[in-house]
Amino acid sequence: MTRHGHPVLSRSFGYADKSRGIRNTGDTIYCLASVTKLFTAVAVAQLVQQGTVAFEKTVGTYLDGFPGAIADTVTVHQLLTHTSGMGDYHGIDGYFTAAAGWSTAEQVLSGTLDFIRREPLSLRPGTGHQYSNSGYTTLGAIVAAASGLSYYDYIRQHVFAPAGMADTDFHTTPRWRSDPRIAHPYSRQPTGQRVDIVDQQHLFVGLPDGNAFSTAPDMARFAGALLDGTLVSPAFTDLVVGAKVPVATLPPKPGLPAKTRFQAYGPAATLGNGTWAVGHNGGSPGISTLVEWYPPSGWLAVKLSNYDPQDTMAVDGTIQAILTR
């Protein structure tokens, strides 16, 4: 936790790798899950600022092979705000069977896009909010097409490097298994036992919608670089973090105020107690993450965990309640 860029509180608990007795520390590298979408959103904003991409342009402006229902109607704005009507490639029949045979980053991204191209829209674009991993992977492909770099190289050169994120990258699953600095994911089984499931990961490497790897200090650097104009100009920072689409009104709970949640260009923007909380969380078996900042108080919270979301996500609400009082 930091305030105005100065560290205030840092705590680590548990083990990064129980079998080797390696404890979690402040420098442990964690899988980020969907927090990765923040990097993709910033990359798109950079390209819009440069004039290479436009929020109102459609998918077909930048990418080939999509059906007309997507290519001619779904806009970059809708992809960023989860209003495209696209869904989640994870649920497409045969996806993980195919993914098991991919052994390069290029195969993972291009192979996933092949499945996404065949996935029908579940909503008419612009008519509703539906969280979409497929939409953010499509955005990553747009970043690559518009920049002339691979998605991964673009993010390394234009997001990680200028933000000073030396311990952040898209690591392969073989490295996840072997690198002692990377926390293994521990998922609770029906017996109640938490089991290391790193060997159950299906993708060779993460995608624009999820599974980059980082440390808490690096994520604090990322948030600082986004908010101070390092990654995009202040005007475009406002575009990225500003509320765009209303998502939900959350009633009060014991110790927690009522909240209204909006979708921004990547982050969620939540209004509670008259104060904004802006950021993104992530979760999958053995992974639970949060990066959130609280303007104008200057507070930033980063929570990275290698346990299941249901074991740790209650912490997110507590952090938000404290920092928005």
mmCIF file of C-alpha atoms in Angstrom:
data_model
loop_
_atom_site.group_PDB
_atom_site.id
_atom_site.type_symbol
_atom_site.label_atom_id
_atom_site.label_comp_id
_atom_site.label_asym_id
_atom_site.label_seq_id
_atom_site.Cartn_x
_atom_site.Cartn_y
_atom_site.Cartn_z
ATOM 1 C CA MET A 1 0.000 0.000 0.000
ATOM 2 C CA THR A 2 1.333 3.434 -0.914
ATOM 3 C CA ARG A 3 0.196 7.029 -0.606
ATOM 4 C CA HIS A 4 1.303 9.677 -3.107
ATOM 5 C CA GLY A 5 3.932 7.195 -4.290
ATOM 6 C CA HIS A 6 5.445 6.541 -0.866
ATOM 7 C CA PRO A 7 5.305 2.995 0.610
ATOM 8 C CA VAL A 8 3.126 2.868 3.726
ATOM 9 C CA LEU A 9 2.452 -0.829 4.355
ATOM 10 C CA SER A 10 3.848 -4.060 2.913
ATOM 11 C CA ARG A 11 3.075 -7.528 4.241
ATOM 12 C CA SER A 12 3.681 -11.036 2.914
ATOM 13 C CA PHE A 13 2.150 -14.288 4.115
ATOM 14 C CA GLY A 14 2.408 -17.966 3.229
ATOM 15 C CA TYR A 15 4.459 -19.819 0.678
ATOM 16 C CA ALA A 16 5.279 -19.249 -2.964
ATOM 17 C CA ASP A 17 6.280 -22.911 -3.274
ATOM 18 C CA LYS A 18 5.418 -25.146 -0.352
ATOM 19 C CA SER A 19 7.281 -28.156 -1.716
ATOM 20 C CA ARG A 20 10.566 -26.210 -1.704
ATOM 21 C CA GLY A 21 9.835 -24.200 1.422
ATOM 22 C CA ILE A 22 9.985 -20.859 -0.450
ATOM 23 C CA ARG A 23 8.008 -18.173 1.336
ATOM 24 C CA ASN A 24 6.140 -15.294 -0.270
ATOM 25 C CA THR A 25 8.017 -12.003 0.061
ATOM 26 C CA GLY A 26 7.616 -8.444 -1.143
ATOM 27 C CA ASP A 27 9.520 -9.386 -4.300
ATOM 28 C CA THR A 28 7.599 -12.562 -5.129
ATOM 29 C CA ILE A 29 6.262 -12.656 -8.678
ATOM 30 C CA TYR A 30 2.567 -13.543 -8.979
ATOM 31 C CA CYS A 31 0.308 -14.410 -11.863
ATOM 32 C CA LEU A 32 -2.000 -11.407 -12.309
ATOM 33 C CA ALA A 33 -4.988 -13.059 -14.008
ATOM 34 C CA SER A 34 -7.299 -10.332 -15.391
ATOM 35 C CA VAL A 35 -5.328 -7.415 -13.955
ATOM 36 C CA THR A 36 -3.388 -7.939 -17.198
ATOM 37 C CA LYS A 37 -6.249 -6.181 -19.015
ATOM 38 C CA LEU A 38 -4.951 -2.881 -17.624
ATOM 39 C CA PHE A 39 -1.776 -3.238 -19.701
ATOM 40 C CA THR A 40 -3.775 -3.945 -22.852
ATOM 41 C CA ALA A 41 -6.053 -0.968 -22.237
ATOM 42 C CA VAL A 42 -3.088 1.367 -21.753
ATOM 43 C CA ALA A 43 -1.479 0.072 -24.952
ATOM 44 C CA VAL A 44 -4.667 0.860 -26.881
ATOM 45 C CA ALA A 45 -4.818 4.345 -25.350
ATOM 46 C CA GLN A 46 -1.204 4.962 -26.383
ATOM 47 C CA LEU A 47 -1.984 4.020 -29.975
ATOM 48 C CA VAL A 48 -5.104 6.208 -29.985
ATOM 49 C CA GLN A 49 -3.025 9.099 -28.657
ATOM 50 C CA GLN A 50 -0.580 8.534 -31.521
ATOM 51 C CA GLY A 51 -3.407 8.498 -34.061
ATOM 52 C CA THR A 52 -2.799 4.879 -35.085
ATOM 53 C CA VAL A 53 -6.026 3.501 -33.561
ATOM 54 C CA ALA A 54 -9.403 5.195 -33.026
ATOM 55 C CA PHE A 55 -11.963 4.364 -30.337
ATOM 56 C CA GLU A 56 -14.861 4.606 -32.816
ATOM 57 C CA LYS A 57 -13.319 2.350 -35.480
ATOM 58 C CA THR A 58 -14.478 -1.239 -35.864
ATOM 59 C CA VAL A 59 -12.570 -4.499 -35.475
ATOM 60 C CA GLY A 60 -12.478 -4.966 -39.241
ATOM 61 C CA THR A 61 -10.489 -1.743 -39.591
ATOM 62 C CA TYR A 62 -7.493 -3.517 -38.066
ATOM 63 C CA LEU A 63 -8.046 -7.285 -38.231
ATOM 64 C CA ASP A 64 -9.049 -9.746 -40.947
ATOM 65 C CA GLY A 65 -11.060 -12.934 -40.662
ATOM 66 C CA PHE A 66 -13.875 -11.848 -38.364
ATOM 67 C CA PRO A 67 -17.490 -12.246 -39.518
ATOM 68 C CA GLY A 68 -19.313 -9.098 -40.527
ATOM 69 C CA ALA A 69 -21.370 -9.073 -37.327
ATOM 70 C CA ILE A 70 -18.125 -8.324 -35.476
ATOM 71 C CA ALA A 71 -15.835 -6.818 -38.111
ATOM 72 C CA ASP A 72 -18.315 -4.178 -39.259
ATOM 73 C CA THR A 73 -20.098 -3.328 -35.996
ATOM 74 C CA VAL A 74 -17.937 -3.923 -32.883
ATOM 75 C CA THR A 75 -15.830 -0.862 -32.039
ATOM 76 C CA VAL A 76 -12.636 -0.443 -30.042
ATOM 77 C CA HIS A 77 -14.686 1.541 -27.499
ATOM 78 C CA GLN A 78 -17.050 -1.418 -27.062
ATOM 79 C CA LEU A 79 -14.181 -3.870 -26.666
ATOM 80 C CA LEU A 80 -12.634 -1.691 -23.958
ATOM 81 C CA THR A 81 -15.921 -1.257 -22.083
ATOM 82 C CA HIS A 82 -17.088 -4.897 -22.344
ATOM 83 C CA THR A 83 -20.121 -3.831 -24.387
ATOM 84 C CA SER A 84 -19.130 -5.629 -27.603
ATOM 85 C CA GLY A 85 -21.352 -8.658 -27.049
ATOM 86 C CA MET A 86 -18.319 -10.933 -27.339
ATOM 87 C CA GLY A 87 -17.885 -13.680 -24.760
ATOM 88 C CA ASP A 88 -15.173 -15.866 -23.233
ATOM 89 C CA TYR A 89 -13.042 -18.115 -25.412
ATOM 90 C CA HIS A 90 -12.343 -20.331 -22.391
ATOM 91 C CA GLY A 91 -15.823 -21.821 -22.787
ATOM 92 C CA ILE A 92 -15.579 -22.674 -26.483
ATOM 93 C CA ASP A 93 -15.665 -26.422 -27.140
ATOM 94 C CA GLY A 94 -12.262 -27.788 -28.051
ATOM 95 C CA TYR A 95 -10.319 -24.706 -27.017
ATOM 96 C CA PHE A 96 -8.183 -26.213 -24.258
ATOM 97 C CA THR A 97 -7.616 -29.399 -26.263
ATOM 98 C CA ALA A 98 -6.159 -27.302 -29.066
ATOM 99 C CA ALA A 99 -4.262 -25.044 -26.662
ATOM 100 C CA ALA A 100 -2.406 -28.020 -25.206
ATOM 101 C CA GLY A 101 -0.489 -28.281 -28.482
ATOM 102 C CA TRP A 102 0.653 -24.636 -28.656
ATOM 103 C CA SER A 103 4.275 -24.034 -27.642
ATOM 104 C CA THR A 104 5.000 -20.441 -28.706
ATOM 105 C CA ALA A 105 3.455 -17.073 -27.856
ATOM 106 C CA GLU A 106 2.527 -16.573 -31.520
ATOM 107 C CA GLN A 107 0.645 -19.885 -31.593
ATOM 108 C CA VAL A 108 -1.219 -19.039 -28.384
ATOM 109 C CA LEU A 109 -2.430 -15.651 -29.610
ATOM 110 C CA SER A 110 -3.195 -16.634 -33.202
ATOM 111 C CA GLY A 111 -4.766 -19.937 -32.177
ATOM 112 C CA THR A 112 -6.975 -18.230 -29.609
ATOM 113 C CA LEU A 113 -8.066 -15.632 -32.179
ATOM 114 C CA ASP A 114 -9.095 -18.449 -34.525
ATOM 115 C CA PHE A 115 -11.516 -19.680 -31.867
ATOM 116 C CA ILE A 116 -12.735 -16.153 -31.075
ATOM 117 C CA ARG A 117 -13.508 -15.513 -34.757
ATOM 118 C CA ARG A 118 -15.907 -18.481 -34.723
ATOM 119 C CA GLU A 119 -17.686 -17.403 -31.516
ATOM 120 C CA PRO A 120 -21.101 -15.741 -32.151
ATOM 121 C CA LEU A 121 -22.062 -12.566 -30.343
ATOM 122 C CA SER A 122 -24.346 -13.059 -27.354
ATOM 123 C CA LEU A 123 -25.502 -9.420 -27.297
ATOM 124 C CA ARG A 124 -26.024 -6.795 -29.965
ATOM 125 C CA PRO A 125 -22.961 -4.518 -29.683
ATOM 126 C CA GLY A 126 -23.543 -1.545 -27.422
ATOM 127 C CA THR A 127 -26.742 -2.844 -25.821
ATOM 128 C CA GLY A 128 -25.351 -4.243 -22.570
ATOM 129 C CA HIS A 129 -22.317 -4.891 -20.418
ATOM 130 C CA GLN A 130 -20.876 -8.411 -20.549
ATOM 131 C CA TYR A 131 -17.368 -9.064 -19.257
ATOM 132 C CA SER A 132 -15.369 -10.442 -22.172
ATOM 133 C CA ASN A 133 -11.992 -12.147 -22.208
ATOM 134 C CA SER A 134 -12.429 -12.642 -25.953
ATOM 135 C CA GLY A 135 -12.840 -8.894 -26.401
ATOM 136 C CA TYR A 136 -9.582 -8.071 -24.640
ATOM 137 C CA THR A 137 -7.621 -10.693 -26.543
ATOM 138 C CA THR A 138 -9.006 -9.108 -29.708
ATOM 139 C CA LEU A 139 -7.743 -5.743 -28.446
ATOM 140 C CA GLY A 140 -4.295 -7.271 -28.019
ATOM 141 C CA ALA A 141 -4.371 -8.392 -31.643
ATOM 142 C CA ILE A 142 -5.318 -4.844 -32.651
ATOM 143 C CA VAL A 143 -2.312 -3.528 -30.687
ATOM 144 C CA ALA A 144 -0.057 -5.888 -32.634
ATOM 145 C CA ALA A 145 -1.583 -5.075 -36.017
ATOM 146 C CA ALA A 146 -1.500 -1.309 -35.470
ATOM 147 C CA SER A 147 2.003 -1.165 -33.979
ATOM 148 C CA GLY A 148 3.825 -3.634 -36.214
ATOM 149 C CA LEU A 149 5.188 -5.423 -33.130
ATOM 150 C CA SER A 150 4.020 -8.596 -31.478
ATOM 151 C CA TYR A 151 1.571 -7.857 -28.668
ATOM 152 C CA TYR A 152 4.108 -9.117 -26.126
ATOM 153 C CA ASP A 153 6.979 -7.011 -27.445
ATOM 154 C CA TYR A 154 4.778 -3.923 -27.610
ATOM 155 C CA ILE A 155 3.750 -4.283 -23.953
ATOM 156 C CA ARG A 156 7.338 -4.914 -22.865
ATOM 157 C CA GLN A 157 8.703 -1.905 -24.744
ATOM 158 C CA HIS A 158 5.894 0.622 -24.264
ATOM 159 C CA VAL A 159 4.305 -0.298 -20.924
ATOM 160 C CA PHE A 160 6.661 -2.321 -18.740
ATOM 161 C CA ALA A 161 9.917 -0.557 -19.664
ATOM 162 C CA PRO A 162 8.806 3.093 -19.326
ATOM 163 C CA ALA A 163 7.002 2.280 -16.077
ATOM 164 C CA GLY A 164 10.194 0.740 -14.638
ATOM 165 C CA MET A 165 8.601 -2.691 -14.230
ATOM 166 C CA ALA A 166 11.770 -4.784 -14.342
ATOM 167 C CA ASP A 167 10.150 -7.823 -12.679
ATOM 168 C CA THR A 168 7.063 -7.969 -14.908
ATOM 169 C CA ASP A 169 6.615 -10.114 -18.006
ATOM 170 C CA PHE A 170 4.541 -12.752 -19.743
ATOM 171 C CA HIS A 171 6.257 -15.871 -18.399
ATOM 172 C CA THR A 172 5.760 -19.282 -19.948
ATOM 173 C CA THR A 173 4.227 -22.114 -17.954
ATOM 174 C CA PRO A 174 7.547 -24.061 -17.915
ATOM 175 C CA ARG A 175 9.156 -21.044 -16.259
ATOM 176 C CA TRP A 176 6.205 -20.739 -13.857
ATOM 177 C CA ARG A 177 6.951 -24.286 -12.725
ATOM 178 C CA SER A 178 10.689 -23.825 -12.284
ATOM 179 C CA ASP A 179 11.489 -20.205 -11.316
ATOM 180 C CA PRO A 180 11.748 -19.976 -7.500
ATOM 181 C CA ARG A 181 10.632 -16.331 -7.538
ATOM 182 C CA ILE A 182 7.247 -17.112 -9.104
ATOM 183 C CA ALA A 183 4.442 -18.124 -6.730
ATOM 184 C CA HIS A 184 2.733 -21.419 -7.546
ATOM 185 C CA PRO A 185 -1.095 -21.363 -7.563
ATOM 186 C CA TYR A 186 -2.700 -23.267 -4.676
ATOM 187 C CA SER A 187 -6.350 -24.207 -5.138
ATOM 188 C CA ARG A 188 -8.645 -25.605 -2.465
ATOM 189 C CA GLN A 189 -9.963 -29.084 -3.244
ATOM 190 C CA PRO A 190 -13.301 -30.599 -2.105
ATOM 191 C CA THR A 191 -11.394 -32.208 0.774
ATOM 192 C CA GLY A 192 -10.407 -28.733 1.970
ATOM 193 C CA GLN A 193 -6.739 -29.285 1.113
ATOM 194 C CA ARG A 194 -4.956 -26.665 -0.985
ATOM 195 C CA VAL A 195 -3.082 -28.235 -3.882
ATOM 196 C CA ASP A 196 -0.397 -26.814 -6.191
ATOM 197 C CA ILE A 197 -2.072 -26.725 -9.626
ATOM 198 C CA VAL A 198 0.766 -25.202 -11.663
ATOM 199 C CA ASP A 199 0.937 -28.422 -13.697
ATOM 200 C CA GLN A 200 -2.720 -28.007 -14.665
ATOM 201 C CA GLN A 201 -2.139 -24.744 -16.555
ATOM 202 C CA HIS A 202 -3.282 -25.193 -20.156
ATOM 203 C CA LEU A 203 -1.710 -22.245 -21.956
ATOM 204 C CA PHE A 204 1.967 -21.947 -22.788
ATOM 205 C CA VAL A 205 1.837 -18.217 -22.042
ATOM 206 C CA GLY A 206 -0.743 -15.625 -21.010
ATOM 207 C CA LEU A 207 -2.815 -13.480 -23.335
ATOM 208 C CA PRO A 208 -3.928 -9.819 -23.554
ATOM 209 C CA ASP A 209 -6.862 -10.628 -21.260
ATOM 210 C CA GLY A 210 -4.910 -12.359 -18.508
ATOM 211 C CA ASN A 211 -1.911 -14.044 -16.890
ATOM 212 C CA ALA A 212 0.968 -11.634 -17.111
ATOM 213 C CA PHE A 213 3.222 -11.857 -14.039
ATOM 214 C CA SER A 214 4.362 -9.095 -11.705
ATOM 215 C CA THR A 215 5.314 -8.069 -8.189
ATOM 216 C CA ALA A 216 3.510 -5.710 -5.835
ATOM 217 C CA PRO A 217 6.212 -3.008 -6.167
ATOM 218 C CA ASP A 218 6.045 -3.217 -9.969
ATOM 219 C CA MET A 219 2.261 -2.859 -9.944
ATOM 220 C CA ALA A 220 2.631 0.233 -7.771
ATOM 221 C CA ARG A 221 5.084 1.572 -10.372
ATOM 222 C CA PHE A 222 2.585 0.827 -13.136
ATOM 223 C CA ALA A 223 -0.219 2.723 -11.408
ATOM 224 C CA GLY A 224 2.117 5.634 -10.731
ATOM 225 C CA ALA A 225 3.273 5.741 -14.348
ATOM 226 C CA LEU A 226 -0.316 5.688 -15.595
ATOM 227 C CA LEU A 227 -1.436 8.460 -13.274
ATOM 228 C CA ASP A 228 1.588 10.759 -13.618
ATOM 229 C CA GLY A 229 1.591 10.981 -17.421
ATOM 230 C CA THR A 230 4.505 8.618 -18.079
ATOM 231 C CA LEU A 231 2.482 6.088 -20.090
ATOM 232 C CA VAL A 232 -0.095 8.398 -21.687
ATOM 233 C CA SER A 233 -0.774 12.128 -21.510
ATOM 234 C CA PRO A 234 -2.921 13.383 -18.612
ATOM 235 C CA ALA A 235 -5.903 13.817 -20.941
ATOM 236 C CA PHE A 236 -5.646 10.201 -22.042
ATOM 237 C CA THR A 237 -5.156 9.056 -18.464
ATOM 238 C CA ASP A 238 -8.519 10.661 -17.737
ATOM 239 C CA LEU A 239 -9.993 8.753 -20.690
ATOM 240 C CA VAL A 240 -8.614 5.432 -19.447
ATOM 241 C CA VAL A 241 -9.749 5.747 -15.834
ATOM 242 C CA GLY A 242 -12.962 7.750 -16.250
ATOM 243 C CA ALA A 243 -16.374 6.090 -15.793
ATOM 244 C CA LYS A 244 -17.975 5.166 -19.135
ATOM 245 C CA VAL A 245 -20.734 2.577 -18.709
ATOM 246 C CA PRO A 246 -22.844 1.917 -15.591
ATOM 247 C CA VAL A 247 -22.501 -1.714 -14.556
ATOM 248 C CA ALA A 248 -24.193 -2.252 -11.188
ATOM 249 C CA THR A 249 -25.476 -0.646 -8.028
ATOM 250 C CA LEU A 250 -24.325 -2.611 -4.987
ATOM 251 C CA PRO A 251 -26.428 -2.281 -1.839
ATOM 252 C CA PRO A 252 -24.730 -1.615 1.491
ATOM 253 C CA LYS A 253 -23.385 -4.529 3.515
ATOM 254 C CA PRO A 254 -22.229 -4.634 7.135
ATOM 255 C CA GLY A 255 -19.220 -2.324 7.259
ATOM 256 C CA LEU A 256 -19.470 -1.515 3.550
ATOM 257 C CA PRO A 257 -21.323 1.417 1.941
ATOM 258 C CA ALA A 258 -23.612 1.256 -1.087
ATOM 259 C CA LYS A 259 -21.626 1.543 -4.332
ATOM 260 C CA THR A 260 -22.214 2.288 -7.983
ATOM 261 C CA ARG A 261 -19.828 0.548 -10.354
ATOM 262 C CA PHE A 262 -18.925 1.789 -13.818
ATOM 263 C CA GLN A 263 -16.738 0.377 -16.565
ATOM 264 C CA ALA A 264 -13.854 2.561 -17.687
ATOM 265 C CA TYR A 265 -11.365 1.830 -20.491
ATOM 266 C CA GLY A 266 -9.856 -1.173 -18.730
ATOM 267 C CA PRO A 267 -10.382 -0.429 -15.039
ATOM 268 C CA ALA A 268 -13.598 -0.495 -13.082
ATOM 269 C CA ALA A 269 -14.527 2.802 -11.431
ATOM 270 C CA THR A 270 -16.559 2.407 -8.245
ATOM 271 C CA LEU A 271 -18.258 5.294 -6.447
ATOM 272 C CA GLY A 272 -18.938 4.788 -2.750
ATOM 273 C CA ASN A 273 -19.069 7.186 0.182
ATOM 274 C CA GLY A 274 -18.711 9.970 -2.373
ATOM 275 C CA THR A 275 -15.221 8.703 -3.282
ATOM 276 C CA TRP A 276 -13.906 6.949 -6.372
ATOM 277 C CA ALA A 277 -11.989 3.672 -6.312
ATOM 278 C CA VAL A 278 -10.438 2.809 -9.682
ATOM 279 C CA GLY A 279 -8.641 -0.385 -10.660
ATOM 280 C CA HIS A 280 -8.996 -4.027 -11.609
ATOM 281 C CA ASN A 281 -9.096 -7.368 -9.877
ATOM 282 C CA GLY A 282 -8.342 -10.826 -11.167
ATOM 283 C CA GLY A 283 -9.151 -14.347 -10.172
ATOM 284 C CA SER A 284 -8.944 -17.972 -11.205
ATOM 285 C CA PRO A 285 -8.084 -21.159 -9.295
ATOM 286 C CA GLY A 286 -5.019 -20.384 -7.189
ATOM 287 C CA ILE A 287 -4.901 -16.711 -8.222
ATOM 288 C CA SER A 288 -6.536 -13.648 -6.624
ATOM 289 C CA THR A 289 -5.299 -10.132 -7.396
ATOM 290 C CA LEU A 290 -6.245 -6.485 -7.022
ATOM 291 C CA VAL A 291 -4.708 -3.165 -8.071
ATOM 292 C CA GLU A 292 -6.762 -0.142 -7.045
ATOM 293 C CA TRP A 293 -6.163 3.564 -6.473
ATOM 294 C CA TYR A 294 -8.264 6.151 -4.680
ATOM 295 C CA PRO A 295 -8.233 9.677 -6.107
ATOM 296 C CA PRO A 296 -7.785 12.312 -4.812
ATOM 297 C CA SER A 297 -6.485 10.866 -1.522
ATOM 298 C CA GLY A 298 -3.397 9.407 -3.216
ATOM 299 C CA TRP A 299 -3.828 5.916 -1.784
ATOM 300 C CA LEU A 300 -2.918 2.844 -3.863
ATOM 301 C CA ALA A 301 -3.533 -0.752 -2.819
ATOM 302 C CA VAL A 302 -2.003 -3.864 -4.402
ATOM 303 C CA LYS A 303 -3.015 -7.346 -3.290
ATOM 304 C CA LEU A 304 -1.430 -10.357 -4.988
ATOM 305 C CA SER A 305 -2.264 -13.871 -3.815
ATOM 306 C CA ASN A 306 -1.632 -17.462 -4.884
ATOM 307 C CA TYR A 307 -4.840 -18.731 -3.228
ATOM 308 C CA ASP A 308 -8.349 -19.028 -4.690
ATOM 309 C CA PRO A 309 -10.502 -15.889 -5.056
ATOM 310 C CA GLN A 310 -13.063 -17.114 -2.534
ATOM 311 C CA ASP A 311 -10.283 -17.291 0.080
ATOM 312 C CA THR A 312 -8.952 -13.768 -0.392
ATOM 313 C CA MET A 313 -11.305 -11.487 -2.334
ATOM 314 C CA ALA A 314 -13.127 -10.409 0.826
ATOM 315 C CA VAL A 315 -9.938 -8.499 1.575
ATOM 316 C CA ASP A 316 -10.625 -6.326 -1.486
ATOM 317 C CA GLY A 317 -13.864 -4.954 -0.059
ATOM 318 C CA THR A 318 -12.241 -4.305 3.291
ATOM 319 C CA ILE A 319 -9.398 -2.364 1.669
ATOM 320 C CA GLN A 320 -11.857 -0.303 -0.357
ATOM 321 C CA ALA A 321 -14.060 0.415 2.670
ATOM 322 C CA ILE A 322 -11.078 1.657 4.692
ATOM 323 C CA LEU A 323 -9.581 3.811 1.957
ATOM 324 C CA THR A 324 -12.859 5.429 0.886
ATOM 325 C CA ARG A 325 -13.994 6.473 4.379
#
